[in-house]
Each structure stands twice: as C-alpha cells, then as structure tokens.
Coordinates of C-alpha atoms and ligand atoms in Angstrom, one line a residue:
Chain V
X1 CA -2.9 -42.7 -16.8
X2 CA -6.6 -43.6 -18.2
X3 CA -6.8 -39.9 -19.6
X4 CA -3.4 -40.2 -21.6
X5 CA -5.1 -43.9 -23.1
X6 CA -8.3 -42.0 -23.9
X7 CA -6.0 -39.4 -25.8
X8 CA -4.1 -42.1 -28.1
X9 CA -7.3 -43.6 -28.5
X10 CA -8.9 -40.8 -29.9
X11 CA -5.8 -40.4 -31.9
X12 CA -5.9 -43.8 -33.5
X13 CA -9.6 -43.2 -34.2
X14 CA -9.0 -39.8 -36.0
X15 CA -6.0 -41.6 -38.0
X16 CA -8.0 -44.6 -39.3
X17 CA -11.1 -42.1 -39.9
X18 CA -8.5 -40.3 -42.3
X19 CA -7.1 -43.1 -43.7
X20 CA -10.8 -44.4 -44.7
X21 CA -11.7 -41.5 -46.1
X22 CA -8.8 -41.0 -48.1
X23 CA -9.6 -44.7 -49.3
X24 CA -13.0 -44.0 -50.4
X25 CA -12.0 -40.7 -52.3
X26 CA -9.0 -43.4 -54.3
X27 CA -11.9 -45.5 -55.2
X28 CA -14.4 -43.0 -56.3
X29 CA -11.7 -41.3 -58.4
X30 CA -10.6 -44.6 -59.7
X31 CA -14.1 -46.4 -60.3
X32 CA -15.8 -43.2 -61.8
X33 CA -12.5 -42.6 -64.2
X34 CA -12.2 -38.8 -62.7
X35 CA -9.6 -37.1 -64.7
X36 CA -6.4 -35.9 -62.8
X37 CA -7.3 -32.3 -63.9
X38 CA -10.1 -32.4 -61.8
X39 CA -9.4 -34.4 -58.9
X40 CA -6.5 -36.4 -58.7
X41 CA -6.1 -39.5 -56.4
X42 CA -4.8 -39.3 -52.8
X43 CA -1.6 -41.4 -53.7
X44 CA -1.2 -39.3 -56.4
X45 CA -0.9 -36.2 -54.3
X46 CA 1.0 -37.9 -51.9
X47 CA 3.4 -39.1 -54.5
X48 CA 4.0 -35.6 -55.8
X49 CA 4.8 -34.3 -52.3
X50 CA 7.2 -37.3 -51.8
X51 CA 8.9 -36.4 -55.2
X52 CA 9.4 -32.7 -54.1
X53 CA 11.3 -33.8 -51.0
X54 CA 13.1 -36.7 -52.6
X55 CA 14.4 -34.7 -55.4
X56 CA 16.0 -32.2 -53.3
X57 CA 14.2 -29.2 -54.4
X58 CA 11.7 -28.6 -51.6
X59 CA 10.1 -26.3 -54.0
X60 CA 6.7 -26.7 -52.4
X61 CA 7.9 -26.4 -49.0
X62 CA 10.1 -23.3 -49.5
X63 CA 7.1 -21.8 -50.9
X64 CA 4.7 -22.4 -48.2
X65 CA 7.4 -21.4 -45.6
X66 CA 8.1 -18.2 -47.5
X67 CA 4.3 -17.7 -47.1
X68 CA 4.4 -18.5 -43.7
X69 CA 6.8 -16.4 -42.9
X70 CA 5.2 -13.4 -44.3
X71 CA 2.2 -14.3 -42.2
X72 CA 3.9 -14.3 -39.3
X73 CA 6.0 -11.0 -40.1
X74 CA 2.2 -9.7 -40.3
X75 CA 0.8 -11.2 -37.3
X76 CA 3.8 -10.0 -34.9
X77 CA 3.4 -6.5 -36.6
X78 CA -0.3 -6.7 -35.6
X79 CA 0.3 -8.1 -32.3
X80 CA 2.8 -5.4 -31.0
X81 CA 1.4 -2.6 -32.8
X82 CA -1.9 -3.8 -31.9
X83 CA -1.3 -3.6 -28.3
X84 CA 0.4 -0.5 -27.8
X85 CA -2.9 1.3 -29.9
X86 CA -5.1 -0.7 -27.6
X87 CA -3.1 0.9 -24.7
X88 CA -3.3 4.4 -26.2
X89 CA -6.9 3.9 -27.0
X90 CA -7.8 3.1 -23.6
X91 CA -5.5 6.2 -22.2
X92 CA -7.2 8.9 -24.9
X93 CA -10.7 7.7 -25.1
X94 CA -11.3 10.5 -27.9
X95 CA -9.2 8.5 -29.9
X96 CA -11.4 5.7 -29.4
X97 CA -14.5 7.7 -30.2
X98 CA -13.0 9.1 -33.4
X99 CA -11.6 5.5 -34.4
X100 CA -14.4 2.8 -33.7
X101 CA -16.6 3.2 -36.8
X102 CA -13.6 3.0 -38.9
X103 CA -12.6 -0.2 -37.0
X104 CA -16.1 -1.4 -37.1
X105 CA -15.9 -0.9 -40.8
X106 CA -12.7 -2.5 -41.2
X107 CA -14.2 -5.8 -39.4
X108 CA -17.2 -5.8 -41.7
X109 CA -15.0 -5.7 -45.2
X110 CA -13.2 -8.8 -46.3
X111 CA -9.8 -6.7 -46.5
X112 CA -7.7 -9.9 -48.7
X113 CA -10.3 -9.0 -51.2
X114 CA -9.2 -5.7 -51.4
X115 CA -5.4 -6.7 -52.0
X116 CA -5.8 -5.4 -55.7
X117 CA -6.7 -1.6 -54.4
X118 CA -4.3 -1.3 -51.9
X119 CA -1.7 -2.5 -54.4
X120 CA -2.3 -0.2 -56.6
X121 CA -2.3 2.6 -54.1
X122 CA 0.9 1.5 -52.5
X123 CA 2.6 -0.7 -54.7
X124 CA 3.1 -4.4 -55.4
X125 CA 6.1 -5.1 -53.5
X126 CA 6.7 -6.9 -50.1
X127 CA 5.6 -4.4 -47.8
X128 CA 2.2 -3.7 -49.2
X129 CA 1.9 -7.4 -48.8
X130 CA 2.8 -7.2 -45.1
X131 CA 0.4 -4.0 -44.9
X132 CA -2.3 -5.9 -46.0
X133 CA -1.8 -8.8 -43.2
X134 CA -1.4 -6.2 -40.7
X135 CA -4.7 -4.0 -42.0
X136 CA -6.5 -7.5 -41.4
X137 CA -5.6 -8.7 -38.5
X138 CA -4.6 -5.7 -36.1
X139 CA -7.8 -4.2 -35.3
X140 CA -9.0 -7.6 -33.5
X141 CA -5.9 -7.2 -31.2
X142 CA -6.5 -3.7 -30.6
X143 CA -10.3 -4.3 -29.2
X144 CA -9.2 -7.1 -27.4
X145 CA -6.5 -5.2 -25.2
X146 CA -8.7 -2.2 -25.0
X147 CA -11.5 -3.9 -23.9
X148 CA -9.7 -5.9 -21.1
X149 CA -7.9 -3.0 -19.9
X150 CA -11.7 -1.1 -19.6
X151 CA -13.1 -3.8 -17.6
X152 CA -10.4 -4.0 -15.1
X153 CA -12.0 -3.2 -11.7
X154 CA -11.5 0.2 -10.6
X155 CA -10.0 -0.5 -7.7
X156 CA -7.0 -1.8 -9.6
X157 CA -6.4 1.6 -10.9
X158 CA -6.7 3.2 -7.2
X159 CA -4.0 0.8 -5.9
X160 CA -1.5 1.7 -8.5
X161 CA -2.4 5.5 -7.4
X162 CA -1.8 4.7 -4.1
X163 CA 1.6 3.5 -4.8
X164 CA 1.8 6.6 -6.9
X165 CA 3.1 4.6 -9.8
X166 CA 4.4 5.6 -13.0
X167 CA 2.0 4.9 -16.8
X168 CA 5.3 2.6 -17.6
X169 CA 4.9 0.5 -14.5
X170 CA 1.2 0.4 -14.5
X171 CA 1.2 -0.8 -18.0
X172 CA 3.9 -3.2 -17.2
X173 CA 2.8 -4.7 -14.2
X174 CA -1.6 -4.0 -14.3
X175 CA -2.1 -3.9 -18.2
X176 CA 0.2 -6.6 -20.1
X177 CA -0.4 -9.4 -17.3
X178 CA -4.0 -8.7 -17.4
X179 CA -4.1 -8.8 -21.2
X180 CA -2.3 -11.5 -21.7
X181 CA -5.1 -14.3 -21.4
X182 CA -7.3 -12.7 -23.8
X183 CA -4.8 -11.4 -26.2
X184 CA -3.6 -15.3 -26.9
X185 CA -7.1 -16.1 -27.7
X186 CA -7.1 -13.5 -30.0
X187 CA -3.8 -14.3 -31.3
X188 CA -5.1 -17.8 -32.1
X189 CA -7.8 -16.8 -34.2
X190 CA -5.1 -14.5 -36.0
X191 CA -3.0 -17.4 -37.2
X192 CA -5.2 -19.0 -39.7
X193 CA -6.4 -15.2 -40.6
X194 CA -2.7 -13.9 -41.3
X195 CA -1.9 -17.0 -43.3
X196 CA -5.0 -16.7 -45.5
X197 CA -4.5 -13.2 -46.0
X198 CA -0.7 -13.7 -47.0
X199 CA -1.8 -16.2 -49.6
X200 CA -4.4 -14.1 -51.0
X201 CA -2.5 -10.9 -50.9
X202 CA 0.3 -12.5 -53.2
X203 CA -2.4 -13.0 -56.3
X204 CA -1.9 -9.5 -57.5
X205 CA 1.4 -8.2 -56.2
X206 CA 4.3 -9.1 -57.9
X207 CA 6.3 -10.5 -54.6
X208 CA 6.9 -14.0 -55.8
X209 CA 8.2 -17.2 -54.3
X210 CA 5.1 -17.4 -52.1
X211 CA 2.9 -20.8 -52.0
X212 CA -0.3 -18.6 -53.1
X213 CA 1.2 -17.5 -56.4
X214 CA 2.2 -20.9 -56.9
X215 CA -1.2 -22.3 -56.4
X216 CA -2.9 -19.8 -58.7
X217 CA -0.4 -20.4 -61.4
X218 CA -0.7 -24.4 -61.0
X219 CA -4.3 -24.0 -61.2
X220 CA -4.3 -21.8 -64.4
X221 CA -1.6 -24.9 -66.2
X222 CA -4.3 -27.5 -64.9
X223 CA -1.7 -28.9 -62.4
X224 CA -4.4 -29.9 -60.1
X225 CA -2.3 -32.4 -58.4
X226 CA 0.2 -29.8 -57.6
X227 CA -2.7 -27.5 -56.5
X228 CA -4.1 -30.2 -53.9
X229 CA -0.1 -30.9 -52.9
X230 CA 0.2 -27.2 -52.3
X231 CA -3.0 -27.1 -50.0
X232 CA -1.6 -30.1 -48.2
X233 CA 1.4 -28.3 -47.2
X234 CA -0.6 -25.4 -46.3
X235 CA -2.8 -27.0 -43.9
X236 CA 0.1 -28.4 -42.2
X237 CA 1.8 -25.6 -41.6
X238 CA -1.6 -23.7 -40.6
X239 CA -2.3 -26.5 -38.1
X240 CA 1.1 -26.4 -36.8
X241 CA 0.9 -22.7 -36.3
X242 CA -2.4 -22.5 -34.4
X243 CA -1.3 -26.1 -32.3
X244 CA 1.9 -24.0 -31.3
X245 CA -0.3 -21.0 -29.9
X246 CA -2.4 -23.5 -28.0
X247 CA 0.7 -24.7 -26.3
X248 CA 1.9 -21.2 -25.7
X249 CA -1.4 -20.7 -24.4
X250 CA -1.6 -23.7 -22.1
X251 CA 2.1 -22.9 -20.8
X252 CA 1.2 -19.4 -19.6
X253 CA -2.0 -20.3 -18.1
X254 CA -0.8 -22.7 -16.3
X255 CA 2.8 -20.9 -15.4
X256 CA 0.8 -18.1 -14.3
X257 CA -2.2 -19.5 -13.1
X258 CA -4.7 -17.8 -14.6
X259 CA -8.3 -18.5 -14.0
X260 CA -9.4 -21.0 -16.4
X261 CA -12.8 -20.1 -17.8
Chain B
X1 CA -3.8 21.5 11.8
X2 CA -3.1 20.0 14.9
X3 CA 0.0 18.2 15.4
X4 CA -1.4 15.0 16.5
X5 CA -4.2 14.6 14.1
X6 CA -3.5 12.3 11.1
X7 CA -6.2 13.7 9.1
X8 CA -9.2 16.5 9.3
X9 CA -12.1 16.8 7.5
X10 CA -13.9 19.8 7.4
X11 CA -17.2 20.7 5.9
X12 CA -16.3 17.8 3.0
X13 CA -19.5 17.3 0.6
X14 CA -19.1 15.2 -2.2
X15 CA -21.1 15.7 -5.4
X16 CA -21.1 12.7 -8.2
X17 CA -22.1 14.6 -11.4
X18 CA -21.7 11.7 -14.0
X19 CA -25.6 11.3 -13.9
X20 CA -28.0 13.4 -15.6
X21 CA -29.0 14.6 -11.9
X22 CA -26.2 15.2 -9.7
X23 CA -25.8 13.0 -6.6
X24 CA -24.7 14.4 -3.4
X25 CA -23.0 11.3 -1.8
X26 CA -21.5 13.3 1.3
X27 CA -22.9 16.1 2.8
X28 CA -20.6 18.5 5.4
X29 CA -18.9 15.9 7.1
X30 CA -16.3 17.4 9.8
X31 CA -14.4 15.0 11.5
X32 CA -10.2 14.5 12.8
X33 CA -8.6 11.3 12.9
X34 CA -5.6 11.4 15.7
X35 CA -2.3 9.8 15.1
X36 CA -2.2 6.2 15.7
X37 CA -6.1 5.9 16.2
X38 CA -8.3 3.0 15.2
X39 CA -11.5 4.6 13.9
X40 CA -14.7 3.1 12.0
X41 CA -17.3 4.8 10.1
X42 CA -20.4 3.0 9.9
X43 CA -23.5 3.9 8.2
X44 CA -26.3 2.3 5.7
X45 CA -25.3 1.2 2.2
X46 CA -24.7 4.2 -0.2
X47 CA -24.4 6.5 2.4
X48 CA -20.8 7.7 1.0
X49 CA -18.4 5.9 3.0
X50 CA -16.6 4.5 0.4
X51 CA -16.3 7.9 -1.1
X52 CA -14.6 9.5 1.9
X53 CA -11.5 7.0 2.1
X54 CA -11.5 7.8 -1.7
X55 CA -11.3 11.4 -1.0
X56 CA -8.9 11.0 1.6
X57 CA -6.7 8.8 -0.4
X58 CA -7.2 10.8 -3.4
X59 CA -8.1 8.2 -5.8
X60 CA -11.3 9.7 -6.5
X61 CA -11.9 10.0 -10.1
X62 CA -12.2 14.1 -10.6
X63 CA -13.5 14.1 -14.2
X64 CA -17.4 13.3 -12.7
X65 CA -16.9 14.3 -9.3
X66 CA -16.7 17.6 -7.3
X67 CA -15.3 18.1 -3.8
X68 CA -15.9 20.9 -1.3
X69 CA -14.6 21.8 2.0
X70 CA -11.5 20.7 3.2
X71 CA -9.1 17.7 4.0
X72 CA -5.8 17.3 5.3
X73 CA -3.7 14.4 5.7
X74 CA -0.9 14.7 7.9
X75 CA -1.0 18.0 7.4
X76 CA -1.0 18.7 3.5
X77 CA -3.4 17.5 0.8
X78 CA -4.4 14.3 0.3
X79 CA -3.0 14.3 -3.2
X80 CA 0.7 15.2 -1.7
X81 CA 0.0 12.3 1.0
X82 CA -1.0 9.9 -1.8
X83 CA 2.5 11.2 -3.7
X84 CA 4.6 10.2 -0.7
X85 CA 2.9 6.9 0.1
X86 CA 1.8 7.6 3.3
X87 CA -1.6 6.0 2.8
X88 CA -2.5 2.0 2.3
X89 CA -5.8 0.9 1.1
X90 CA -7.5 -2.1 1.5
X91 CA -10.7 -2.7 -0.5
X92 CA -13.8 -5.2 0.3
X93 CA -12.3 -7.7 -2.4
X94 CA -8.5 -8.5 -1.9
X95 CA -7.7 -7.2 -5.2
X96 CA -4.9 -9.2 -5.7
X97 CA -2.6 -10.1 -8.8
X98 CA -3.6 -13.3 -9.6
X99 CA -0.8 -14.0 -12.0
X100 CA 1.5 -13.3 -9.1
X101 CA 2.1 -15.5 -5.9
X102 CA 1.5 -14.1 -2.7
X103 CA 5.5 -13.3 -2.3
X104 CA 5.4 -11.3 -5.5
X105 CA 2.1 -9.3 -4.3
X106 CA 3.1 -8.1 -1.5
X107 CA 6.3 -7.2 -3.3
X108 CA 4.1 -5.2 -6.1
X109 CA 4.4 -1.9 -4.3
X110 CA 8.0 -2.2 -3.2
X111 CA 8.9 -3.0 -7.0
X112 CA 7.4 0.2 -7.9
X113 CA 9.1 2.4 -5.3
X114 CA 12.3 0.8 -6.7
X115 CA 13.4 -0.8 -3.6
X116 CA 16.4 -3.4 -4.2
X117 CA 15.6 -7.0 -4.3
X118 CA 17.5 -8.2 -1.0
X119 CA 15.4 -5.2 0.8
X120 CA 12.3 -6.3 -0.9
X121 CA 12.5 -10.0 0.1
X122 CA 13.6 -9.3 3.5
X123 CA 10.4 -7.2 4.0
X124 CA 8.0 -9.3 2.6
X125 CA 9.3 -12.3 4.6
X126 CA 8.5 -10.1 7.5
X127 CA 5.0 -8.8 6.3
X128 CA 4.2 -12.4 5.4
X129 CA 5.1 -13.7 8.9
X130 CA 3.1 -11.1 10.5
X131 CA 0.2 -12.2 8.7
X132 CA 1.0 -16.0 9.4
X133 CA 1.2 -16.7 6.0
X134 CA 4.9 -17.2 5.3
X135 CA 4.4 -21.0 4.3
X136 CA 2.1 -20.2 1.7
X137 CA 4.8 -17.5 0.0
X138 CA 5.1 -19.5 -3.3
X139 CA 0.9 -19.8 -3.8
X140 CA -1.1 -18.2 -6.0
X141 CA -4.4 -16.4 -4.9
X142 CA -6.9 -18.6 -6.4
X143 CA -5.1 -21.4 -4.1
X144 CA -5.9 -19.7 -0.7
X145 CA -9.5 -18.7 1.1
X146 CA -11.0 -15.4 0.9
X147 CA -9.6 -14.6 4.2
X148 CA -6.4 -15.6 3.6
X149 CA -6.2 -13.5 0.5
X150 CA -7.5 -10.3 2.3
X151 CA -4.3 -11.1 4.8
X152 CA -2.0 -11.0 1.7
X153 CA -3.6 -7.3 0.9
X154 CA -3.2 -5.9 4.3
X155 CA 0.1 -7.3 4.3
X156 CA 0.8 -5.3 0.9
X157 CA -0.7 -2.4 1.9
X158 CA 1.5 -2.2 4.5
X159 CA 4.7 -3.2 2.6
X160 CA 5.7 0.4 1.9
X161 CA 5.1 1.6 5.8
X162 CA 2.5 4.1 5.1
X163 CA 1.6 5.9 8.4
X164 CA -2.4 5.8 7.4
X165 CA -4.6 2.7 6.8
X166 CA -7.8 3.1 5.0
X167 CA -9.8 -0.3 4.9
X168 CA -13.2 -0.4 2.7
X169 CA -15.3 -3.2 4.4
X170 CA -12.4 -5.5 4.3
X171 CA -13.8 -8.3 6.0
X172 CA -17.3 -8.0 4.7
X173 CA -17.2 -11.0 2.5
X174 CA -16.4 -13.3 5.4
X175 CA -18.4 -15.7 7.4
X176 CA -18.7 -14.9 11.0
X177 CA -15.9 -17.0 12.5
X178 CA -13.2 -16.2 10.1
X179 CA -14.2 -12.3 10.4
X180 CA -13.6 -12.3 14.2
X181 CA -10.1 -14.2 13.5
X182 CA -9.1 -11.4 11.0
X183 CA -10.1 -8.6 13.7
X184 CA -8.2 -10.2 16.1
X185 CA -5.0 -10.2 13.7
X186 CA -5.9 -6.7 12.6
X187 CA -5.7 -5.6 16.0
X188 CA -2.4 -7.1 16.5
X189 CA -1.0 -5.6 13.4
X190 CA -2.1 -2.3 14.9
X191 CA -0.6 -2.9 18.1
X192 CA 2.5 -3.5 16.6
X193 CA 2.7 -1.3 14.1
X194 CA 0.8 1.8 15.5
X195 CA -0.7 2.8 12.1
X196 CA -3.5 5.4 12.0
X197 CA -6.6 3.2 10.9
X198 CA -9.8 4.0 9.4
X199 CA -12.1 1.3 8.9
X200 CA -15.2 1.3 7.1
X201 CA -17.8 -1.1 7.8
X202 CA -21.7 -2.0 8.1
X203 CA -21.2 -4.4 11.1
X204 CA -22.1 -2.4 14.2
X205 CA -20.7 -5.2 16.3
X206 CA -17.1 -5.3 14.3
X207 CA -17.1 -1.8 14.6
X208 CA -17.4 -1.8 18.4
X209 CA -14.9 -4.3 18.7
X210 CA -12.0 -3.1 17.0
X211 CA -12.3 0.7 17.6
X212 CA -11.8 3.7 19.7
X213 CA -14.1 5.8 18.3
X214 CA -17.4 5.3 15.9
X215 CA -18.2 7.9 13.2
X216 CA -22.1 7.0 12.5
X217 CA -23.2 8.6 9.1
X218 CA -26.6 9.1 8.0
X219 CA -28.2 7.8 5.2
X220 CA -27.4 9.0 1.9
X221 CA -26.3 12.3 1.7
X222 CA -24.2 10.8 4.3
X223 CA -24.0 13.6 7.1
X224 CA -22.2 13.1 10.5
X225 CA -25.0 11.8 12.8
X226 CA -22.5 11.4 15.7
X227 CA -19.4 10.0 16.8
X228 CA -18.9 7.9 19.9
X229 CA -16.5 7.1 21.7
X230 CA -15.5 3.3 22.7
X231 CA -14.9 3.0 26.4
X232 CA -14.0 -0.3 26.4
X233 CA -10.4 -1.9 27.2
X234 CA -8.5 -4.0 24.6
X235 CA -8.8 -7.1 23.8
X236 CA -12.4 -6.5 23.8
X237 CA -12.9 -10.5 23.8
X238 CA -14.4 -10.3 27.3
X239 CA -16.4 -7.8 26.4
X240 CA -18.3 -9.3 23.8
X241 CA -21.0 -10.4 26.1
X242 CA -21.1 -7.2 28.5
X243 CA -23.7 -5.2 29.3
X244 CA -21.8 -2.0 27.8
X245 CA -20.8 -3.8 24.9
X246 CA -24.7 -4.4 24.4
X247 CA -25.2 -0.9 25.3
X248 CA -23.4 0.5 22.6
X249 CA -24.6 -1.7 19.9
X250 CA -28.0 -0.7 21.0
X251 CA -27.2 3.2 20.9
X252 CA -25.9 2.9 17.3
X253 CA -28.5 0.5 16.0
X254 CA -31.2 3.2 17.4
X255 CA -29.0 6.3 15.8
X256 CA -29.3 4.3 12.3
X257 CA -32.7 3.2 12.8
X258 CA -34.1 6.5 13.6
X259 CA -32.8 7.6 10.4
X260 CA -34.8 5.4 8.5
X261 CA -38.2 6.6 10.7
X262 CA -37.4 10.3 9.8
X263 CA -37.8 9.7 5.8
Ligands
ADP1 N1 -19.0 6.9 -9.8 C1 -20.5 7.4 -9.4 N2 -21.1 7.8 -10.0 C2 -22.5 8.1 -9.2 N3 -22.5 7.9 -8.1 C3 -21.9 7.4 -7.2 C4 -20.6 7.0 -8.0 N4 -20.2 6.2 -7.1 C5 -20.5 6.2 -6.0 N5 -22.1 7.0 -6.2 C6 -23.4 7.0 -5.2 O1 -22.7 7.7 -4.1 C7 -23.4 7.3 -2.8 C8 -22.2 6.7 -2.0 O2 -21.5 5.7 -2.5 P1 -20.5 5.2 -1.7 O3 -19.5 6.0 -1.4 O4 -19.9 3.7 -2.7 O5 -21.4 4.2 -0.3 P2 -20.9 3.5 0.7 O6 -19.6 3.1 0.7 O7 -21.2 4.2 1.7 O8 -21.8 2.4 0.4 C9 -24.3 6.0 -3.1 O9 -25.7 6.6 -3.6 C10 -23.8 5.7 -4.9 O10 -24.5 5.4 -5.6
MG2 MG1 -19.0 1.1 -0.2

C-alpha cells in the first residue's frame, strides 16, 4: 500500500514539475517576445494539436502512426531475423569469425546517416526504408543471441545430448528460453533506435505520409509550431512503445521466474 | 564384453589438445562396472573423474580431445548407448531450466522423446513422489534449496528410465547433514530401481557409505591406483562409527596421500 502511495506521489511530483517548466517556457516566450517561428508557446503547440484532433483530420496522428508502423515492421524483422542469424552464427563459428568485423563496423557507423547512399543503391521506396531500419537494428540482436547461447554452461549441451535431442528441440527448449531476458533488454533499446531510423530514413526517400517528412517540410516552411506538435506526438509514441516493451518484459520475467538482476 | 557388465573400459586414455601443450587427463584406465552395481570413483581434483564420465556418456567434445582405448556401454559404443538413451547424467550443479517449474523440468526429457502428455504426467508424478517433492510440483527451481534442486535433477535423469546413472559430485555443494540425507535417498532410489550407478565424489566417506566398489585414481593424469571392494552391509548408518568403516577410510586416504609423496 505504501509503495503504491509512493508511486502516485512521484507521478504527482513529475506532473507538477512538467507543468511548472511549461509555465516558465510560456512566460519566457511572452516576456522576451520570441517570435513563433523561433519558439512557439506551449499553449500554441497544445492548441495546434487540439485542432488537429478536433478537425477530424488527425493528420499528425496518422503520419506519426505510419512512421511508427514502419519502425515496428523493421524492428520485428530485426528481432526475428537477428535471432535466427544469432543461432546460425553460434552453430557455425566460422560465419561468426567472417562477419564479426563487419558487424563491428556497422555498429560504429551511424547507419541512418547513410540513408541517402542506400537509397541511391536500392531505390527510394518503402522496401529501402525497412532495409535501413533493419540494418540499423539487427546487429545488436545477433550479438545478444549469439553471446547468450555461447555463455550457456556446457552441462546444458551435455544434458540435451544425453537425451539425444534434435537440434530443433535444443533451439526450442534451451536456446529460445535462455536468450529471452537478454533479448528483451536489447529490444527495449531498439524501440527508440527503430523510430529514429524510420524518421531519418524518410528524408531522402520518396515514400510519403510519414511524420519525418512532415517535420522536414514544416521546418522548411517555418511552421515551427507544427514541428513542435509533431515532436510531441513522436515522443508520445516512442515512450508508449518503450513502456509496452517494459510491460512485456515484466510479464515474462515474472511468469517464467527468470532470475532478476 | 561380459554379459553381466554394464560398462567396460580397456586401457582408456584421454588427451585434451585445446591448449598449446596437450594434456593427458586419463591414462590407461581399465575397469568394469557390473549390471546394477553402485560404484564410486574417488581421486584428487583434476585427476580426470569428470572426463571419464564424459567419455562413458559420449558427451566429450571431440573437437579438442582425443580418446584411445576401448569403451563399451551395454555392449556397444557410448555413442549408440547415448542415442538409445541408456544413460542418465546428474551434474554437480542441478542444471535445471529456471523458467520451468519442477514438473516441467522433470518432464523435459520425456517431451523430447515424444511421449504423450498423459503418460508424461503419470511418470512425472511418480518420479516426484519418489524424491518426495510431489508437493512442490509447481515451484520453480529458484524457490528450492540446493538439495531439493539436486533431487529434481535426479528425478529428471531417471525420467526416461536409463539403465545407467552417471553422477558427477552431485552432492558436493551440500552441507554435511543434507549430504547424508541425500545419500540415503539415493540408496533407496538405487534399491527401488536397480540402476547401475557410477558416482564421482571427492569425499572418501561418502564413497564408502554408498558404494559396493570404489575406484581410486591417482592425480593427473588419472591412472587406476586400486579398486576396493567395500564389504559392509547396507544400510550403513550403523557402520559409520565402526572399526571396519574407519579402516576403509584410512586405506583410501593412504592411497591418495602416498600419491602426493611420490611427486
Ligand atoms: N576442455 C578442457 N581442455 C583442457 N584441459 C581440460 C579440459 N577439461 C578438463 N581438462 C583438464 O583435464 C584434467 C581432468 O579434468 P576433470 O576430468 O574435470 O577432473 P576431475 O573431474 O577429476 O576434477 C584436469 O587437469 C583439467 O584441467
Ligand atoms: Mg570434476
């Protein structure tokens, strides 16, 4: 009970803090007469969002959700394909040796910045966008999966071997459940990464309807309030995505009683 | 191969070659294990006890080891015995799957074998009863003591009814009192199932308490120093303080200590 009260209290404090900051922001803009195209007032941003919703067009919402959808597609492909590749890399160490340098390099490169180059190579459409997201998010998955399986005690392998278990059984009953906690931790990090990539990848591409492109256009036309409003939407979606991963993590860790660290 | 032998080792040598210099872990070890026998292997740590069990169970990684000599398990090669699931293994650590409850841990090998659900339930129930854990069927490993976890891993090894049980210092991590309790429970499992048990331990007392015969190994590379018949009636609770029991302890201790002196 006490714990719950504490939680409510901390929410209240957070909320008040945000309100205070917004108020200060509002006052600064008013006092210093900062023009709207440089920094709009919070009230103007809220107003803008409200209009978008009440007009029934939901333009910003639709665009944000579209960018999010693509992020989610790329993210899912990364998780599935990355897990598969991680298992294959564990199975065939030679592949790991061959690909490790490339994986390392790709981890160091800011892949989203390469979007224009990739687009020039692969075209300017939807597939390219997804490929860029996958390229940016798949390697941490592969590395997590491979290293978690490699760190399993040799006794587990001996155990399954003494059952004469088929490889697919080992994957289903040992590998997948073992990697789950670490994989989810990686997935949490990749929520934001996939959204960021989705936004940035939109700029050089011709795929339309995303919030990234909208932000870019609004910015060029000095509709700063719309840029801010878009960012608010984007942050909200990003936070919700992350929070839902947190919830999934909590549920799985509790249900299967994975050792809590 | 003699008909009443479960395991036969002839001049078994095992070499690890994953290091720069090869390491001979076991050297020319020969011994037989009779059907239904309880035999222990004792020896200083690093003398190759675990390695011998790995060879018998065909779980030694051949990519960095080399085996010479001949090993027969139930009349065929260890590989065939493993593929026919004739061998159950119990490790020093319980090696349970933490995301499965006890029932599911014991049923793991049965699921892999492909037994139907009803049969699995029946068997698991019986096994958990045998190790007196039926009340804890829905508990997860992290909710149990080390001794209880080890009992689960014994039940799991017995689940598919292997003919041979290999145990690698299974109670090494337990305190004295729990270890004795587990020893008694293991003996009753042995009586009930008639399995052949090869039991590795570094406790001389435990070996004498449990086994019909004891194989004493030298330090690395492990060679067979002596095989001792333990001529004491079961149950050995009453023998614990006896002169005879003490003599066995002394005999084995001397065998192990002499080894140190030579070097
Ligand atoms: N994978 C390995 N590579 C190289 N040497 C090993 C390996 N596993 C065990 N050894 C060595 O082989 C010897 C016997 O090991 P082991 O059978 O585990 O001994 P014990 O179980 O009697 O303590 C030890 O000296 C150990 O260091
Ligand atoms: Mg050992």
